[in-house]
Amino acid sequence: MSEAKNPQVLMETSMGKVTIELFQDKAPISVRNFLSYVKDGYYDGLIFHRVIASFMVQGGGMDENMQPKKTKFAIKNEAANGLSNKRGTLAMARTSVVDSATSQFFINVVDNPFLDHQGKTPDRFGYAVFGQVTAGMEVVDAIKEVKTGSKGGHSDVPVEPVFITAMKVVEG
């Protein structure tokens, strides 16, 4: 019997391709949620709407006009899964409400241990890591260097939109 391999997703951006491995065993809810959005083509045409070079790049929820795209239901936060917000990992973005993640995710561009699970209270619960960039980190590094400004009431928005042109599951 062969061991089940983690799902892989190819994210094509306007700046290049990024391959992501999803940690199905450690973050089953987050992975199932992310894959449902990928399979629906939800991310295609959305942008990275928050880019902070010393922190992370975030996308998966807004179009180029900073209009939020309708999401599915919020999911349970799996931040207590033992995975750390290290450079190259993907985590679910959320509001100050612990179990509020929907479609938005971010890629850590540096180690961000302060985002890890540190306790049961909302301010210490952390952000659930559910994947890791396995190829194309140079693309993520290029995205983090783009010029940003304010747009539609948001700060740290790329002046020239960085698109997620397509995301698809890589078949084994």
PDB file of C-alpha atoms in Angstrom:
ATOM      1  CA  MET A   1       0.000   0.000   0.000  1.00  0.00           C
ATOM      2  CA  SER A   2       1.517   3.324  -1.002  1.00  0.00           C
ATOM      3  CA  GLU A   3       1.406   6.292   1.326  1.00  0.00           C
ATOM      4  CA  ALA A   4      -1.030   9.000   0.226  1.00  0.00           C
ATOM      5  CA  LYS A   5       0.840  11.963  -1.179  1.00  0.00           C
ATOM      6  CA  ASN A   6      -0.026  15.483  -0.152  1.00  0.00           C
ATOM      7  CA  PRO A   7      -2.012  17.411  -2.777  1.00  0.00           C
ATOM      8  CA  GLN A   8      -0.040  19.901  -4.876  1.00  0.00           C
ATOM      9  CA  VAL A   9      -1.421  23.093  -6.358  1.00  0.00           C
ATOM     10  CA  LEU A  10       0.080  25.144  -9.169  1.00  0.00           C
ATOM     11  CA  MET A  11      -0.595  28.850  -8.724  1.00  0.00           C
ATOM     12  CA  GLU A  12       0.008  30.870 -11.870  1.00  0.00           C
ATOM     13  CA  THR A  13       0.487  34.567 -11.182  1.00  0.00           C
ATOM     14  CA  SER A  14       1.124  37.548 -13.437  1.00  0.00           C
ATOM     15  CA  MET A  15       4.734  37.363 -12.159  1.00  0.00           C
ATOM     16  CA  GLY A  16       5.359  33.626 -12.553  1.00  0.00           C
ATOM     17  CA  LYS A  17       4.424  30.169 -11.286  1.00  0.00           C
ATOM     18  CA  VAL A  18       4.429  28.881  -7.719  1.00  0.00           C
ATOM     19  CA  THR A  19       3.982  25.228  -6.699  1.00  0.00           C
ATOM     20  CA  ILE A  20       2.434  24.572  -3.295  1.00  0.00           C
ATOM     21  CA  GLU A  21       2.291  21.376  -1.245  1.00  0.00           C
ATOM     22  CA  LEU A  22      -0.740  21.141   1.048  1.00  0.00           C
ATOM     23  CA  PHE A  23      -0.431  19.486   4.473  1.00  0.00           C
ATOM     24  CA  GLN A  24      -3.577  17.378   4.410  1.00  0.00           C
ATOM     25  CA  ASP A  25      -2.648  15.387   7.530  1.00  0.00           C
ATOM     26  CA  LYS A  26      -1.936  18.443   9.725  1.00  0.00           C
ATOM     27  CA  ALA A  27      -4.617  20.829   8.431  1.00  0.00           C
ATOM     28  CA  PRO A  28      -7.401  18.715   6.879  1.00  0.00           C
ATOM     29  CA  ILE A  29     -10.131  21.370   7.212  1.00  0.00           C
ATOM     30  CA  SER A  30      -8.005  24.200   5.769  1.00  0.00           C
ATOM     31  CA  VAL A  31      -6.747  22.006   2.912  1.00  0.00           C
ATOM     32  CA  ARG A  32     -10.241  20.769   2.013  1.00  0.00           C
ATOM     33  CA  ASN A  33     -11.483  24.380   2.070  1.00  0.00           C
ATOM     34  CA  PHE A  34      -8.585  25.705  -0.055  1.00  0.00           C
ATOM     35  CA  LEU A  35      -8.929  22.874  -2.588  1.00  0.00           C
ATOM     36  CA  SER A  36     -12.679  23.515  -2.932  1.00  0.00           C
ATOM     37  CA  TYR A  37     -11.920  27.126  -3.909  1.00  0.00           C
ATOM     38  CA  VAL A  38      -9.136  25.998  -6.288  1.00  0.00           C
ATOM     39  CA  LYS A  39     -11.403  23.424  -7.990  1.00  0.00           C
ATOM     40  CA  ASP A  40     -14.161  26.031  -8.396  1.00  0.00           C
ATOM     41  CA  GLY A  41     -11.743  28.396 -10.175  1.00  0.00           C
ATOM     42  CA  TYR A  42     -12.492  30.919  -7.423  1.00  0.00           C
ATOM     43  CA  TYR A  43      -8.973  32.382  -7.267  1.00  0.00           C
ATOM     44  CA  ASP A  44      -8.564  32.882 -11.024  1.00  0.00           C
ATOM     45  CA  GLY A  45      -8.351  36.623 -11.718  1.00  0.00           C
ATOM     46  CA  LEU A  46      -8.051  37.720  -8.094  1.00  0.00           C
ATOM     47  CA  ILE A  47      -5.054  39.728  -6.851  1.00  0.00           C
ATOM     48  CA  PHE A  48      -2.510  39.813  -4.070  1.00  0.00           C
ATOM     49  CA  HIS A  49      -4.131  42.754  -2.275  1.00  0.00           C
ATOM     50  CA  ARG A  50      -1.762  43.081   0.675  1.00  0.00           C
ATOM     51  CA  VAL A  51       2.003  42.956   0.250  1.00  0.00           C
ATOM     52  CA  ILE A  52       4.482  43.728   3.022  1.00  0.00           C
ATOM     53  CA  ALA A  53       8.091  42.954   2.017  1.00  0.00           C
ATOM     54  CA  SER A  54       9.297  42.204   5.556  1.00  0.00           C
ATOM     55  CA  PHE A  55       6.263  40.089   6.442  1.00  0.00           C
ATOM     56  CA  MET A  56       3.991  38.332   3.919  1.00  0.00           C
ATOM     57  CA  VAL A  57       1.967  38.537   0.702  1.00  0.00           C
ATOM     58  CA  GLN A  58      -1.799  38.032   0.983  1.00  0.00           C
ATOM     59  CA  GLY A  59      -4.396  37.207  -1.627  1.00  0.00           C
ATOM     60  CA  GLY A  60      -7.447  35.165  -2.446  1.00  0.00           C
ATOM     61  CA  GLY A  61     -10.289  37.533  -1.701  1.00  0.00           C
ATOM     62  CA  MET A  62     -10.284  40.713  -3.795  1.00  0.00           C
ATOM     63  CA  ASP A  63     -10.403  41.725  -7.432  1.00  0.00           C
ATOM     64  CA  GLU A  64      -8.244  44.472  -8.946  1.00  0.00           C
ATOM     65  CA  ASN A  65     -10.803  47.108  -7.905  1.00  0.00           C
ATOM     66  CA  MET A  66     -10.461  45.946  -4.267  1.00  0.00           C
ATOM     67  CA  GLN A  67     -13.957  44.482  -4.371  1.00  0.00           C
ATOM     68  CA  PRO A  68     -14.309  41.414  -2.148  1.00  0.00           C
ATOM     69  CA  LYS A  69     -15.460  38.249  -3.890  1.00  0.00           C
ATOM     70  CA  LYS A  70     -18.275  36.288  -2.217  1.00  0.00           C
ATOM     71  CA  THR A  71     -16.922  33.436  -0.102  1.00  0.00           C
ATOM     72  CA  LYS A  72     -18.224  30.183   1.310  1.00  0.00           C
ATOM     73  CA  PHE A  73     -18.679  29.627   5.051  1.00  0.00           C
ATOM     74  CA  ALA A  74     -15.912  30.317   7.592  1.00  0.00           C
ATOM     75  CA  ILE A  75     -13.870  27.337   8.798  1.00  0.00           C
ATOM     76  CA  LYS A  76     -12.401  26.121  12.084  1.00  0.00           C
ATOM     77  CA  ASN A  77      -8.949  27.520  12.843  1.00  0.00           C
ATOM     78  CA  GLU A  78      -6.301  24.754  12.822  1.00  0.00           C
ATOM     79  CA  ALA A  79      -3.447  26.907  14.160  1.00  0.00           C
ATOM     80  CA  ALA A  80      -2.836  24.412  16.985  1.00  0.00           C
ATOM     81  CA  ASN A  81      -1.569  21.812  14.460  1.00  0.00           C
ATOM     82  CA  GLY A  82       2.098  22.205  15.405  1.00  0.00           C
ATOM     83  CA  LEU A  83       3.126  23.885  12.135  1.00  0.00           C
ATOM     84  CA  SER A  84       5.004  27.182  12.315  1.00  0.00           C
ATOM     85  CA  ASN A  85       4.601  30.322  10.171  1.00  0.00           C
ATOM     86  CA  LYS A  86       8.046  29.956   8.599  1.00  0.00           C
ATOM     87  CA  ARG A  87       9.279  31.535   5.377  1.00  0.00           C
ATOM     88  CA  GLY A  88       7.541  29.871   2.427  1.00  0.00           C
ATOM     89  CA  THR A  89       4.561  28.513   4.344  1.00  0.00           C
ATOM     90  CA  LEU A  90       0.940  29.313   3.505  1.00  0.00           C
ATOM     91  CA  ALA A  91      -1.526  30.169   6.241  1.00  0.00           C
ATOM     92  CA  MET A  92      -5.201  31.049   6.348  1.00  0.00           C
ATOM     93  CA  ALA A  93      -5.930  34.764   6.733  1.00  0.00           C
ATOM     94  CA  ARG A  94      -8.716  35.689   9.142  1.00  0.00           C
ATOM     95  CA  THR A  95     -10.217  38.550  11.112  1.00  0.00           C
ATOM     96  CA  SER A  96      -9.789  38.968  14.889  1.00  0.00           C
ATOM     97  CA  VAL A  97     -12.404  36.200  15.220  1.00  0.00           C
ATOM     98  CA  VAL A  98     -10.549  32.876  15.654  1.00  0.00           C
ATOM     99  CA  ASP A  99     -12.750  30.760  13.340  1.00  0.00           C
ATOM    100  CA  SER A 100     -13.306  33.338  10.584  1.00  0.00           C
ATOM    101  CA  ALA A 101     -11.035  32.154   7.727  1.00  0.00           C
ATOM    102  CA  THR A 102     -12.699  31.708   4.324  1.00  0.00           C
ATOM    103  CA  SER A 103     -10.803  32.073   1.015  1.00  0.00           C
ATOM    104  CA  GLN A 104      -7.931  34.419   1.861  1.00  0.00           C
ATOM    105  CA  PHE A 105      -4.451  33.085   2.494  1.00  0.00           C
ATOM    106  CA  PHE A 106      -0.994  34.510   2.898  1.00  0.00           C
ATOM    107  CA  ILE A 107       2.511  33.336   2.117  1.00  0.00           C
ATOM    108  CA  ASN A 108       5.075  34.117   4.810  1.00  0.00           C
ATOM    109  CA  VAL A 109       8.154  35.751   3.225  1.00  0.00           C
ATOM    110  CA  VAL A 110      10.095  35.629   6.514  1.00  0.00           C
ATOM    111  CA  ASP A 111       9.765  33.477   9.630  1.00  0.00           C
ATOM    112  CA  ASN A 112       6.795  34.877  11.595  1.00  0.00           C
ATOM    113  CA  PRO A 113       6.723  32.856  14.850  1.00  0.00           C
ATOM    114  CA  PHE A 114       4.495  35.476  16.505  1.00  0.00           C
ATOM    115  CA  LEU A 115       1.685  34.241  14.213  1.00  0.00           C
ATOM    116  CA  ASP A 116       1.916  30.715  15.627  1.00  0.00           C
ATOM    117  CA  HIS A 117      -0.591  29.226  18.087  1.00  0.00           C
ATOM    118  CA  GLN A 118       0.353  30.352  21.609  1.00  0.00           C
ATOM    119  CA  GLY A 119      -2.867  29.953  23.560  1.00  0.00           C
ATOM    120  CA  LYS A 120      -6.649  29.579  23.517  1.00  0.00           C
ATOM    121  CA  THR A 121      -7.540  33.301  23.644  1.00  0.00           C
ATOM    122  CA  PRO A 122      -8.326  35.034  20.309  1.00  0.00           C
ATOM    123  CA  ASP A 123      -5.223  37.257  20.495  1.00  0.00           C
ATOM    124  CA  ARG A 124      -2.930  34.242  21.005  1.00  0.00           C
ATOM    125  CA  PHE A 125      -4.689  31.595  18.924  1.00  0.00           C
ATOM    126  CA  GLY A 126      -2.579  32.161  15.814  1.00  0.00           C
ATOM    127  CA  TYR A 127      -2.906  31.559  12.082  1.00  0.00           C
ATOM    128  CA  ALA A 128      -3.266  28.052  10.645  1.00  0.00           C
ATOM    129  CA  VAL A 129      -0.382  26.952   8.420  1.00  0.00           C
ATOM    130  CA  PHE A 130      -1.703  24.528   5.783  1.00  0.00           C
ATOM    131  CA  GLY A 131       0.883  24.464   3.009  1.00  0.00           C
ATOM    132  CA  GLN A 132       4.377  25.223   1.801  1.00  0.00           C
ATOM    133  CA  VAL A 133       5.858  26.649  -1.396  1.00  0.00           C
ATOM    134  CA  THR A 134       7.921  23.854  -2.978  1.00  0.00           C
ATOM    135  CA  ALA A 135       8.891  25.685  -6.179  1.00  0.00           C
ATOM    136  CA  GLY A 136       8.714  29.309  -7.266  1.00  0.00           C
ATOM    137  CA  MET A 137       9.704  31.036  -4.026  1.00  0.00           C
ATOM    138  CA  GLU A 138      11.646  33.467  -6.240  1.00  0.00           C
ATOM    139  CA  VAL A 139       8.264  34.528  -7.683  1.00  0.00           C
ATOM    140  CA  VAL A 140       6.931  35.165  -4.163  1.00  0.00           C
ATOM    141  CA  ASP A 141      10.104  37.147  -3.416  1.00  0.00           C
ATOM    142  CA  ALA A 142       9.513  39.228  -6.553  1.00  0.00           C
ATOM    143  CA  ILE A 143       5.894  39.889  -5.516  1.00  0.00           C
ATOM    144  CA  LYS A 144       6.975  41.098  -2.063  1.00  0.00           C
ATOM    145  CA  GLU A 145       9.197  43.750  -3.680  1.00  0.00           C
ATOM    146  CA  VAL A 146       6.484  45.463  -5.758  1.00  0.00           C
ATOM    147  CA  LYS A 147       5.641  49.091  -5.050  1.00  0.00           C
ATOM    148  CA  THR A 148       2.587  49.445  -2.805  1.00  0.00           C
ATOM    149  CA  GLY A 149       0.202  52.219  -1.835  1.00  0.00           C
ATOM    150  CA  SER A 150      -3.339  52.781  -0.613  1.00  0.00           C
ATOM    151  CA  LYS A 151      -6.409  51.818  -2.619  1.00  0.00           C
ATOM    152  CA  GLY A 152     -10.069  51.441  -1.722  1.00  0.00           C
ATOM    153  CA  GLY A 153      -9.453  52.063   1.963  1.00  0.00           C
ATOM    154  CA  HIS A 154      -6.688  49.441   2.141  1.00  0.00           C
ATOM    155  CA  SER A 155      -2.970  49.992   2.620  1.00  0.00           C
ATOM    156  CA  ASP A 156      -0.022  47.891   1.333  1.00  0.00           C
ATOM    157  CA  VAL A 157      -1.833  47.338  -1.982  1.00  0.00           C
ATOM    158  CA  PRO A 158       0.394  46.773  -5.046  1.00  0.00           C
ATOM    159  CA  VAL A 159       0.282  49.864  -7.287  1.00  0.00           C
ATOM    160  CA  GLU A 160       0.356  47.574 -10.346  1.00  0.00           C
ATOM    161  CA  PRO A 161      -1.988  44.648  -9.600  1.00  0.00           C
ATOM    162  CA  VAL A 162      -0.352  41.241  -9.140  1.00  0.00           C
ATOM    163  CA  PHE A 163      -2.872  38.697 -10.416  1.00  0.00           C
ATOM    164  CA  ILE A 164      -3.508  35.087  -9.574  1.00  0.00           C
ATOM    165  CA  THR A 165      -4.235  34.122 -13.173  1.00  0.00           C
ATOM    166  CA  ALA A 166      -5.056  30.472 -12.436  1.00  0.00           C
ATOM    167  CA  MET A 167      -4.776  27.870  -9.720  1.00  0.00           C
ATOM    168  CA  LYS A 168      -5.115  24.190 -10.330  1.00  0.00           C
ATOM    169  CA  VAL A 169      -4.520  20.900  -8.593  1.00  0.00           C
ATOM    170  CA  VAL A 170      -1.444  19.126  -9.972  1.00  0.00           C
ATOM    171  CA  GLU A 171      -2.446  15.566 -10.738  1.00  0.00           C
ATOM    172  CA  GLY A 172       0.095  13.133  -9.299  1.00  0.00           C
TER     173      GLY A 172
END
